[in-house]
XYZ file of N, CA and C in Angstrom:
285
model
N -35.417 40.443 132.824
C -34.862 41.329 131.828
C -35.887 41.498 130.709
N -35.902 42.676 130.109
C -36.835 42.963 129.018
C -36.433 42.250 127.731
N -37.388 42.079 126.870
C -37.140 41.566 125.536
C -37.053 42.729 124.547
N -36.657 42.425 123.324
C -36.582 43.431 122.250
C -37.628 43.058 121.208
N -38.336 44.061 120.745
C -39.238 43.900 119.601
C -38.871 44.960 118.557
N -39.005 44.555 117.289
C -38.677 45.453 116.192
C -39.933 45.714 115.355
N -40.175 46.953 115.024
C -41.221 47.263 114.058
C -40.781 46.721 112.705
N -41.721 46.461 111.811
C -41.420 45.875 110.510
C -40.402 46.675 109.722
N -40.528 48.000 109.734
C -39.592 48.851 109.009
C -38.162 48.718 109.551
N -38.047 48.533 110.871
C -36.737 48.383 111.504
C -36.076 47.112 111.028
N -36.847 46.021 110.963
C -36.312 44.765 110.505
C -35.824 44.877 109.069
N -36.573 45.581 108.224
C -36.164 45.771 106.828
C -34.898 46.614 106.734
N -34.785 47.660 107.515
C -33.600 48.523 107.532
C -32.366 47.719 108.008
N -32.576 46.896 108.995
C -31.475 46.070 109.499
C -31.005 45.084 108.423
N -31.933 44.507 107.697
C -31.539 43.610 106.597
C -30.728 44.334 105.544
N -31.138 45.551 105.194
C -30.378 46.355 104.223
C -28.971 46.689 104.741
N -28.905 47.013 106.040
C -27.612 47.376 106.634
C -26.645 46.193 106.617
N -27.186 45.011 106.753
C -26.325 43.800 106.718
C -25.609 43.651 105.395
N -26.180 44.170 104.330
C -25.541 44.118 103.007
C -24.441 45.199 102.843
N -24.521 46.260 103.643
C -23.580 47.379 103.516
C -22.456 47.385 104.533
N -22.694 46.784 105.672
C -21.749 46.876 106.798
C -21.370 45.461 107.269
N -20.136 45.038 107.060
C -19.732 43.690 107.466
C -19.937 43.372 108.954
N -19.812 44.376 109.799
C -19.920 44.115 111.249
C -21.124 44.789 111.866
N -22.164 45.004 111.097
C -23.369 45.633 111.647
C -24.003 44.764 112.731
N -23.864 43.461 112.598
C -24.473 42.578 113.613
C -23.852 42.777 114.988
N -22.532 42.980 115.032
C -21.872 43.265 116.304
C -22.375 44.584 116.915
N -22.497 45.590 116.051
C -22.984 46.887 116.533
C -24.431 46.759 117.001
N -25.246 46.046 116.261
C -26.656 45.894 116.620
C -26.811 45.158 117.959
N -26.003 44.123 118.152
C -26.062 43.401 119.421
C -25.687 44.325 120.581
N -24.745 45.230 120.363
C -24.394 46.200 121.415
C -25.580 47.121 121.747
N -26.281 47.583 120.727
C -27.455 48.418 120.922
C -28.505 47.672 121.745
N -28.823 46.476 121.348
C -29.814 45.683 122.092
C -29.382 45.417 123.515
N -28.114 45.082 123.700
C -27.605 44.788 125.039
C -27.809 45.977 125.981
N -27.455 47.159 125.501
C -27.581 48.381 126.321
C -29.033 48.642 126.634
N -29.917 48.600 125.615
C -31.305 48.973 125.809
C -32.077 48.026 126.710
N -31.824 46.744 126.648
C -32.554 45.825 127.547
C -32.080 45.964 128.989
N -30.875 46.386 129.194
C -30.353 46.524 130.570
C -30.674 47.861 131.191
N -30.745 48.914 130.367
C -31.067 50.241 130.867
C -31.807 51.031 129.816
N -33.119 50.865 129.685
C -33.855 51.565 128.664
C -33.912 53.084 128.863
N -33.488 53.558 130.009
C -33.504 55.014 130.254
C -32.226 55.666 129.754
N -31.326 54.902 129.128
C -30.054 55.442 128.669
C -30.231 56.464 127.556
N -31.239 56.322 126.729
C -31.463 57.252 125.634
C -32.025 58.564 126.080
N -31.991 59.548 125.210
C -32.557 60.869 125.513
C -34.073 60.827 125.338
N -34.817 61.347 126.293
C -36.269 61.373 126.160
C -36.706 62.250 124.979
N -37.704 61.774 124.253
C -38.263 62.543 123.148
C -39.761 62.785 123.366
N -40.225 62.392 124.546
C -41.626 62.622 124.939
C -41.645 63.085 126.385
N -42.724 63.734 126.758
C -42.835 64.247 128.121
C -42.790 63.129 129.168
N -43.394 62.004 128.841
C -43.431 60.875 129.803
C -42.069 60.211 129.960
N -41.190 60.389 128.957
C -39.895 59.741 128.997
C -39.899 58.319 128.505
N -41.054 57.790 128.124
C -41.118 56.424 127.619
C -40.627 56.308 126.177
N -40.719 57.368 125.412
C -40.169 57.383 124.060
C -38.811 58.030 124.107
N -37.824 57.357 123.532
C -36.454 57.810 123.651
C -35.659 57.606 122.383
N -34.519 58.294 122.316
C -33.593 58.176 121.183
C -32.243 57.766 121.758
N -31.601 56.797 121.095
C -30.283 56.340 121.501
C -29.386 56.276 120.276
N -28.157 56.731 120.426
C -27.184 56.698 119.318
C -25.989 55.834 119.709
N -25.711 54.852 118.874
C -24.515 54.043 119.002
C -23.504 54.648 118.038
N -22.367 55.045 118.545
C -21.302 55.621 117.713
C -20.493 54.508 117.097
N -20.570 54.372 115.804
C -19.877 53.299 115.076
C -18.377 53.581 114.907
N -17.752 52.734 114.127
C -16.337 52.859 113.885
C -16.055 52.569 112.383
N -15.606 53.571 111.692
C -15.292 53.416 110.261
C -14.216 52.346 110.070
N -13.210 52.376 110.924
C -12.085 51.424 110.820
C -12.504 49.978 111.052
N -13.625 49.792 111.773
C -14.084 48.431 112.077
C -15.355 48.060 111.329
N -15.695 48.822 110.313
C -16.881 48.536 109.486
C -18.171 48.460 110.294
N -18.290 49.359 111.279
C -19.483 49.420 112.107
C -20.144 50.800 111.948
N -21.407 50.830 111.540
C -22.068 52.109 111.289
C -22.522 52.778 112.576
N -22.797 54.073 112.499
C -23.547 54.722 113.549
C -24.970 54.181 113.479
N -25.591 53.991 114.623
C -26.959 53.510 114.650
C -27.762 54.414 115.576
N -28.794 55.031 115.041
C -29.688 55.844 115.834
C -31.049 55.167 115.868
N -31.543 54.904 117.083
C -32.832 54.235 117.239
C -33.783 55.108 118.003
N -35.062 55.053 117.623
C -36.132 55.620 118.409
C -36.890 54.439 118.979
N -37.176 54.482 120.279
C -37.784 53.317 120.901
C -38.706 53.742 122.062
N -39.552 52.810 122.430
C -40.407 52.960 123.610
C -40.148 51.737 124.477
N -40.467 51.851 125.752
C -40.268 50.687 126.617
C -41.350 50.617 127.685
N -41.543 49.393 128.180
C -42.423 49.143 129.317
C -41.720 48.096 130.170
N -42.439 47.490 131.087
C -41.813 46.528 131.987
C -41.334 45.233 131.303
N -41.918 44.939 130.134
C -41.568 43.677 129.470
C -40.713 43.834 128.221
N -40.881 44.939 127.496
C -40.222 45.056 126.191
C -39.644 46.463 125.941
N -38.590 46.442 125.144
C -38.107 47.650 124.469
C -38.522 47.445 123.020
N -39.341 48.355 122.500
C -39.808 48.251 121.120
C -39.104 49.297 120.287
N -38.293 48.875 119.343
C -37.596 49.813 118.466
C -38.544 50.203 117.333
N -38.869 51.480 117.289
C -39.847 52.006 116.336
C -39.212 52.394 115.019
N -38.008 52.944 115.075
C -37.314 53.317 113.816
C -35.818 53.276 114.059
N -35.080 53.162 112.945
C -33.641 53.085 113.026
C -33.054 53.829 111.812
N -31.885 54.360 112.048
C -31.139 55.004 110.943
C -29.673 54.584 111.075
N -29.140 54.059 110.008
C -27.732 53.645 109.941
C -26.995 54.713 109.142
N -25.805 55.103 109.603
C -25.033 56.114 108.864
C -23.557 55.850 108.998
N -22.811 56.428 108.108
C -21.347 56.288 108.108
C -20.729 57.112 109.225
N -19.892 56.464 110.049
C -19.221 57.238 111.098
C -18.241 58.236 110.475
N -18.093 59.336 111.135
C -17.122 60.337 110.685
C -15.847 60.172 111.483
N -14.745 60.343 110.820
C -13.454 60.243 111.487
C -13.068 61.593 112.013
N -12.724 61.623 113.292
C -12.246 62.868 113.899
C -10.835 62.599 114.449
N -9.871 63.245 113.867
C -8.492 63.073 114.305
C -8.284 63.724 115.660
N -7.607 63.033 116.513
C -7.280 63.582 117.832
C -6.088 64.537 117.710
N -5.881 65.326 118.730
C -4.733 66.223 118.716
C -3.466 65.422 118.972
N -2.429 65.787 118.286
C -1.167 65.066 118.415
C -0.122 65.926 119.009
């Protein structure tokens, strides 16, 4: 299984998010779990397909932010190059 590496800016953003979102760690673990098991899950942002974007849809009710990551991968690592945390939007279902 691949490992996860974080660029310095990603680590700093994650630290900031921990102060704003009580359950960001749960959401972050989900992102890492998905990416190490299937790094092709994200949308390609380069012709080679090695650079990708993945969005974790958070939950306002559960204090979990949306998380958008840009990453690259090889046989050993998924390297998260950048991250953006944002407030999930509530969409009411039809009743």
